[in-house]
JSON list of C-alpha atoms and ligand atoms in Angstrom, two decimals:
[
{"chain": "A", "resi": 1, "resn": "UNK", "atom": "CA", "xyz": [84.38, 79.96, 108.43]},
{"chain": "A", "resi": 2, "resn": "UNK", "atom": "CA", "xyz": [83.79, 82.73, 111.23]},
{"chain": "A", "resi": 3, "resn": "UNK", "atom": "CA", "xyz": [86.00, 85.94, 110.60]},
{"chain": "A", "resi": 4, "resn": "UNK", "atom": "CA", "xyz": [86.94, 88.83, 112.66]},
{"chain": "A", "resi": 5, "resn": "UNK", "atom": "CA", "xyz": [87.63, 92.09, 111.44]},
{"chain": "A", "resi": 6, "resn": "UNK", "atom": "CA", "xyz": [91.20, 93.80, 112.90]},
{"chain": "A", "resi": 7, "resn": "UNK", "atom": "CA", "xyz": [91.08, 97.86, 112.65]},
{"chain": "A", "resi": 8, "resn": "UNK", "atom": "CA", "xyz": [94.41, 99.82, 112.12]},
{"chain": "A", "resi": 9, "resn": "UNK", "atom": "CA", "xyz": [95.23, 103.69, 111.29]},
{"chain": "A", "resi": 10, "resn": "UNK", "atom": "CA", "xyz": [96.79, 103.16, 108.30]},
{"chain": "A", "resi": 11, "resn": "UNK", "atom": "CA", "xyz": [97.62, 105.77, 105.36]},
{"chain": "A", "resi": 12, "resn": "UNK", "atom": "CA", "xyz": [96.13, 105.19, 102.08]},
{"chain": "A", "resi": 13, "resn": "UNK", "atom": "CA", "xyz": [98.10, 107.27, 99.24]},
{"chain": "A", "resi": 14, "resn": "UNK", "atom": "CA", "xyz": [94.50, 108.29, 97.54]},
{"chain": "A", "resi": 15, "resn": "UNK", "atom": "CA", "xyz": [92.48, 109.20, 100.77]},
{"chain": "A", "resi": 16, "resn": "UNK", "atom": "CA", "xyz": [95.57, 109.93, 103.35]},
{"chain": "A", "resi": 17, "resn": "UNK", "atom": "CA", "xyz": [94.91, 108.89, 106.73]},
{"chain": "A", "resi": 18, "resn": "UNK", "atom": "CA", "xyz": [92.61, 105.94, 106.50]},
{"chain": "A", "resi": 19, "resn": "UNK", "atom": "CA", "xyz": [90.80, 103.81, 109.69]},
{"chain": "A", "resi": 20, "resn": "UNK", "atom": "CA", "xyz": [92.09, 100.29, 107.32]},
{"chain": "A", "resi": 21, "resn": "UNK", "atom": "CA", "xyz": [90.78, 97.21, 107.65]},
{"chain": "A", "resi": 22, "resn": "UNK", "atom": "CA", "xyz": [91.53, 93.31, 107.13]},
{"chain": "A", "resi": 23, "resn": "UNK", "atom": "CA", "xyz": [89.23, 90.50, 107.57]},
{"chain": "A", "resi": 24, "resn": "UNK", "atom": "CA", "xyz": [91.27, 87.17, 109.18]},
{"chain": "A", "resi": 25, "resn": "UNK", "atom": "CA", "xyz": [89.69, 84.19, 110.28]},
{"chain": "A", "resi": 26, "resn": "UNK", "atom": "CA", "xyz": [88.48, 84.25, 113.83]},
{"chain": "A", "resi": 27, "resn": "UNK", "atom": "CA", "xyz": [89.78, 81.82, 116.58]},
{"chain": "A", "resi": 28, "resn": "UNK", "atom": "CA", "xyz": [87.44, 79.50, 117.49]},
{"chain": "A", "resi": 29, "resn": "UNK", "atom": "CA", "xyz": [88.23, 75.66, 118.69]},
{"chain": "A", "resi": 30, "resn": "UNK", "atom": "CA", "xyz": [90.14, 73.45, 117.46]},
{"chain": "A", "resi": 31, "resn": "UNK", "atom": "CA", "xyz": [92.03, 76.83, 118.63]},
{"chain": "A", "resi": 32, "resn": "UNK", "atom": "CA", "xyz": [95.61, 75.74, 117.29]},
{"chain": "A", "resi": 33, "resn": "UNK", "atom": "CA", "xyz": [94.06, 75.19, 113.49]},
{"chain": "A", "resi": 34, "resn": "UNK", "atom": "CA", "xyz": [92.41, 78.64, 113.32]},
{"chain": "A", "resi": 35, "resn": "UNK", "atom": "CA", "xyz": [95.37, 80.04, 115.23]},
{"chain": "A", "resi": 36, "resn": "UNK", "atom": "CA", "xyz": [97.85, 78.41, 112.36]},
{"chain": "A", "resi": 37, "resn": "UNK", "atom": "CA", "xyz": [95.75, 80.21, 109.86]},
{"chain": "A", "resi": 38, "resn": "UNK", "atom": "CA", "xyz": [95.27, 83.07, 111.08]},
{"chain": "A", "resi": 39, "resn": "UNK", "atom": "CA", "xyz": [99.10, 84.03, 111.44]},
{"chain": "A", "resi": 40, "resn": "UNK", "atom": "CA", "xyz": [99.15, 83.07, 107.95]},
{"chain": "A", "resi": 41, "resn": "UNK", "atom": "CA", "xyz": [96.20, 85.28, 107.08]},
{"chain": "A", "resi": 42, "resn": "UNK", "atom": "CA", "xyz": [97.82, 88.37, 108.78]},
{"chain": "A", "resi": 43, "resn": "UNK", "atom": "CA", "xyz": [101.37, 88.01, 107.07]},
{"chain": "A", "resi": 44, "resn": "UNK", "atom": "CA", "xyz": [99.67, 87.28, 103.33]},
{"chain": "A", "resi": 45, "resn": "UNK", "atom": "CA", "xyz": [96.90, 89.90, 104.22]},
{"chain": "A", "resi": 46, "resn": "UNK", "atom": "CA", "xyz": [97.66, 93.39, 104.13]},
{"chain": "A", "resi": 47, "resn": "UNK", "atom": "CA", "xyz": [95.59, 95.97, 105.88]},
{"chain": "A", "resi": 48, "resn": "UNK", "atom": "CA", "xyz": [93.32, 97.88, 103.20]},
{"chain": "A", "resi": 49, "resn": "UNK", "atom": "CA", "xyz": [91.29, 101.11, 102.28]},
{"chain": "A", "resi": 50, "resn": "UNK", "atom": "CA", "xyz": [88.25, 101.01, 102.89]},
{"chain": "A", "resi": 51, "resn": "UNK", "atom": "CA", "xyz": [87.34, 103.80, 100.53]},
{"chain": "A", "resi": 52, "resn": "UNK", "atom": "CA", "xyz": [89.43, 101.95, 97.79]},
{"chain": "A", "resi": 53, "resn": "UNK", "atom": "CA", "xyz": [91.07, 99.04, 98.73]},
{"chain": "A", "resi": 54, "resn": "UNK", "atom": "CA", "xyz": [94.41, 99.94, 98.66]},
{"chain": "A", "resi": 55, "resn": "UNK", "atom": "CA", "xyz": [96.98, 98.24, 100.59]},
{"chain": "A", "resi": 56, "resn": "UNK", "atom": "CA", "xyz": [98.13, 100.73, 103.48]},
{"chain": "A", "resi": 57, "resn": "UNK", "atom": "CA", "xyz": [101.18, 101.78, 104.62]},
{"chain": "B", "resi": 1, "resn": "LIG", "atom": "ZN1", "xyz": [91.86, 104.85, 99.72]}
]
């Protein structure tokens, strides 16, 4: 299963101001499959340290 990698400024509460990370699957066809699961992915995935893998604000 391909994955893409979405980037967000996000604040960690051990390392502050964090560049945080989240891996979702990537669109590829059939595009409305990947597309269900990957607005699944982003609500159930939260965007993470990547120092410590804390969930950032
Ligand atoms: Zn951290």
């Amino acid at each position: 299963m391909a994955t893409e990698t979405q980037r967000r400024r996000g604040r960690c509460p051990r390392h502050g101001t964090v560049e945080a990370t989240r891996d979702v699957p990537a669109v590829t066809f059939p595009w409305l499959y990947h597309w269900v699961r990957r607005t699944m992915a982003e609500r159930r995935e939260p965007f993470r340290c990547p120092e410590c893998g804390a969930p950032v604000d």
